[in-house]
PDB file of C-alpha atoms in Angstrom:
ATOM      1  CA  MET A   1     -17.340   5.193  10.766  1.00 55.00           C
ATOM      2  CA  THR A   2     -18.976   4.270   7.482  1.00 55.00           C
ATOM      3  CA  THR A   3     -17.160   4.948   4.243  1.00 57.00           C
ATOM      4  CA  THR A   4     -19.169   5.623   1.122  1.00 53.00           C
ATOM      5  CA  THR A   5     -17.949   4.519  -2.260  1.00 50.00           C
ATOM      6  CA  SER A   6     -18.429   6.246  -5.559  1.00 47.00           C
ATOM      7  CA  VAL A   7     -19.736   3.861  -8.185  1.00 48.00           C
ATOM      8  CA  THR A   8     -18.119   5.918 -10.946  1.00 55.00           C
ATOM      9  CA  THR A   9     -14.579   5.647  -9.571  1.00 59.00           C
ATOM     10  CA  GLY A  10     -14.539   2.017  -8.529  1.00 67.00           C
ATOM     11  CA  PHE A  11     -12.536   2.837  -5.393  1.00 78.00           C
ATOM     12  CA  THR A  12     -13.560   1.175  -2.145  1.00 85.00           C
ATOM     13  CA  ASP A  13     -12.218   0.716   1.367  1.00 92.00           C
ATOM     14  CA  ASP A  14     -13.705  -2.724   1.923  1.00 91.00           C
ATOM     15  CA  LYS A  15     -10.235  -4.262   2.312  1.00 93.00           C
ATOM     16  CA  VAL A  16      -8.708  -1.672   4.673  1.00 96.00           C
ATOM     17  CA  GLU A  17      -9.394  -3.530   7.931  1.00 96.00           C
ATOM     18  CA  SER A  18      -8.093  -6.821   6.540  1.00 97.00           C
ATOM     19  CA  ILE A  19      -4.921  -5.175   5.244  1.00 97.00           C
ATOM     20  CA  ILE A  20      -4.348  -3.475   8.603  1.00 97.00           C
ATOM     21  CA  GLU A  21      -4.767  -6.807  10.407  1.00 98.00           C
ATOM     22  CA  GLN A  22      -2.227  -8.417   8.076  1.00 98.00           C
ATOM     23  CA  LEU A  23       0.223  -5.561   8.674  1.00 97.00           C
ATOM     24  CA  GLN A  24      -0.189  -5.912  12.431  1.00 98.00           C
ATOM     25  CA  ALA A  25       0.702  -9.601  12.113  1.00 98.00           C
ATOM     26  CA  LEU A  26       3.782  -8.679  10.036  1.00 98.00           C
ATOM     27  CA  ARG A  27       4.940  -5.926  12.417  1.00 98.00           C
ATOM     28  CA  PRO A  28       7.555  -8.003  14.345  1.00 98.00           C
ATOM     29  CA  MET A  29       9.164  -9.242  11.126  1.00 98.00           C
ATOM     30  CA  LEU A  30       9.084  -5.797   9.474  1.00 98.00           C
ATOM     31  CA  GLN A  31      10.633  -4.183  12.554  1.00 97.00           C
ATOM     32  CA  GLU A  32      13.318  -6.866  12.590  1.00 98.00           C
ATOM     33  CA  GLN A  33      14.073  -6.279   8.890  1.00 97.00           C
ATOM     34  CA  ALA A  34      14.083  -2.449   9.116  1.00 97.00           C
ATOM     35  CA  PRO A  35      17.755  -1.971  10.127  1.00 97.00           C
ATOM     36  CA  LEU A  36      18.975  -4.201   7.295  1.00 97.00           C
ATOM     37  CA  GLY A  37      16.676  -2.462   4.818  1.00 95.00           C
ATOM     38  CA  GLU A  38      18.068   0.879   5.997  1.00 94.00           C
ATOM     39  CA  LYS A  39      21.617  -0.400   5.512  1.00 96.00           C
ATOM     40  CA  LEU A  40      20.794  -1.769   2.044  1.00 95.00           C
ATOM     41  CA  ARG A  41      18.798   1.381   1.217  1.00 94.00           C
ATOM     42  CA  GLN A  42      15.992  -0.801  -0.155  1.00 93.00           C
ATOM     43  CA  PRO A  43      13.415  -3.252   1.191  1.00 94.00           C
ATOM     44  CA  THR A  44      14.861  -6.595   2.212  1.00 96.00           C
ATOM     45  CA  GLU A  45      13.812  -9.613   0.180  1.00 97.00           C
ATOM     46  CA  LYS A  46      11.870 -10.978   3.158  1.00 98.00           C
ATOM     47  CA  ALA A  47       9.968  -7.713   3.739  1.00 97.00           C
ATOM     48  CA  ASP A  48       9.335  -7.261   0.019  1.00 97.00           C
ATOM     49  CA  ALA A  49       7.936 -10.787  -0.335  1.00 98.00           C
ATOM     50  CA  ALA A  50       5.612 -10.274   2.641  1.00 97.00           C
ATOM     51  CA  LEU A  51       4.349  -6.954   1.286  1.00 97.00           C
ATOM     52  CA  ARG A  52       3.730  -8.481  -2.136  1.00 96.00           C
ATOM     53  CA  GLU A  53       1.742 -11.273  -0.470  1.00 96.00           C
ATOM     54  CA  VAL A  54      -0.506  -8.690   1.220  1.00 96.00           C
ATOM     55  CA  GLY A  55      -0.827  -6.708  -2.021  1.00 95.00           C
ATOM     56  CA  MET A  56       0.752  -3.561  -0.636  1.00 96.00           C
ATOM     57  CA  TYR A  57       2.062  -2.410  -4.017  1.00 95.00           C
ATOM     58  CA  ASN A  58      -1.406  -2.387  -5.607  1.00 94.00           C
ATOM     59  CA  LEU A  59      -3.462  -0.552  -2.998  1.00 95.00           C
ATOM     60  CA  LEU A  60      -4.459   2.370  -5.237  1.00 92.00           C
ATOM     61  CA  THR A  61      -4.569   0.344  -8.427  1.00 90.00           C
ATOM     62  CA  PRO A  62      -8.214   0.188  -9.540  1.00 87.00           C
ATOM     63  CA  THR A  63     -10.042  -3.081  -9.045  1.00 86.00           C
ATOM     64  CA  ARG A  64     -10.649  -3.252 -12.804  1.00 82.00           C
ATOM     65  CA  TRP A  65      -6.869  -3.695 -13.143  1.00 84.00           C
ATOM     66  CA  GLY A  66      -6.627  -6.258 -10.343  1.00 88.00           C
ATOM     67  CA  GLY A  67      -5.689  -3.915  -7.502  1.00 90.00           C
ATOM     68  CA  ALA A  68      -7.300  -3.249  -4.138  1.00 93.00           C
ATOM     69  CA  GLY A  69      -8.862  -0.008  -5.394  1.00 92.00           C
ATOM     70  CA  LEU A  70      -8.504   1.802  -2.058  1.00 94.00           C
ATOM     71  CA  SER A  71      -9.488   5.432  -1.709  1.00 91.00           C
ATOM     72  CA  THR A  72      -6.777   7.890  -0.690  1.00 90.00           C
ATOM     73  CA  SER A  73      -8.202   8.001   2.844  1.00 93.00           C
ATOM     74  CA  GLY A  74      -8.086   4.190   2.960  1.00 95.00           C
ATOM     75  CA  LEU A  75      -4.463   4.303   1.830  1.00 95.00           C
ATOM     76  CA  ALA A  76      -3.684   6.833   4.577  1.00 95.00           C
ATOM     77  CA  LYS A  77      -5.060   4.472   7.231  1.00 96.00           C
ATOM     78  CA  VAL A  78      -2.970   1.605   5.881  1.00 97.00           C
ATOM     79  CA  GLN A  79       0.140   3.800   5.645  1.00 96.00           C
ATOM     80  CA  MET A  80      -0.211   4.952   9.250  1.00 96.00           C
ATOM     81  CA  GLU A  81      -0.354   1.326  10.379  1.00 96.00           C
ATOM     82  CA  MET A  82       2.613   0.339   8.239  1.00 96.00           C
ATOM     83  CA  ALA A  83       4.704   3.243   9.518  1.00 97.00           C
ATOM     84  CA  LYS A  84       4.449   1.727  13.011  1.00 97.00           C
ATOM     85  CA  SER A  85       6.594  -1.121  11.682  1.00 96.00           C
ATOM     86  CA  ASP A  86       9.001   0.712   9.371  1.00 96.00           C
ATOM     87  CA  PRO A  87       8.459   4.362   8.354  1.00 96.00           C
ATOM     88  CA  SER A  88      10.938   4.124   5.464  1.00 94.00           C
ATOM     89  CA  LEU A  89       9.216   1.101   3.997  1.00 94.00           C
ATOM     90  CA  SER A  90       5.869   2.835   4.421  1.00 95.00           C
ATOM     91  CA  TRP A  91       7.226   5.750   2.381  1.00 95.00           C
ATOM     92  CA  VAL A  92       8.356   3.386  -0.404  1.00 93.00           C
ATOM     93  CA  VAL A  93       4.908   1.775  -0.523  1.00 95.00           C
ATOM     94  CA  GLN A  94       3.240   5.209  -0.675  1.00 94.00           C
ATOM     95  CA  ILE A  95       5.427   6.335  -3.590  1.00 94.00           C
ATOM     96  CA  LEU A  96       4.759   3.154  -5.577  1.00 92.00           C
ATOM     97  CA  ASN A  97       1.024   3.371  -4.951  1.00 94.00           C
ATOM     98  CA  GLY A  98       0.936   7.035  -5.891  1.00 91.00           C
ATOM     99  CA  THR A  99       2.493   6.369  -9.271  1.00 88.00           C
ATOM    100  CA  SER A 100       0.028   3.533  -9.896  1.00 85.00           C
ATOM    101  CA  TRP A 101      -2.862   5.848  -9.059  1.00 83.00           C
ATOM    102  CA  VAL A 102      -1.581   8.544 -11.446  1.00 85.00           C
ATOM    103  CA  ALA A 103      -1.207   5.941 -14.212  1.00 82.00           C
ATOM    104  CA  SER A 104      -4.793   4.808 -13.611  1.00 78.00           C
ATOM    105  CA  LEU A 105      -5.986   8.331 -14.361  1.00 78.00           C
ATOM    106  CA  LEU A 106      -4.672   8.067 -17.906  1.00 79.00           C
ATOM    107  CA  SER A 107      -7.532   5.732 -18.745  1.00 67.00           C
ATOM    108  CA  LEU A 108      -9.952   8.550 -17.865  1.00 66.00           C
ATOM    109  CA  ILE A 109      -8.588  10.988 -20.444  1.00 68.00           C
ATOM    110  CA  HIS A 110      -8.409  10.659 -24.177  1.00 59.00           C
ATOM    111  CA  ILE A 111      -4.818  10.728 -25.348  1.00 54.00           C
TER     112      ILE A 111
END
């Protein structure tokens, strides 16, 4: 399946496959960390560090601001893969990315 990119938005899914591959490699560690994260009610330091390394907290942040600039459909693919490791952590990542995306819209309106 080929994904088209809008030049005006700057969003692209070029990194989706690479991110998914990285998440697949992290799956054993994320699954191991999930019970502790559930107990702590937050991501463990080890899981958080690994997700930061992959750039999971900047998936919807536009490339002009240093993020991955994924489309929402690209994010959905990544989220589905991440949920195979830890659904709760996947939810946290989705919430953080959603707020970044909303903040990026502010640059499109005149305040």
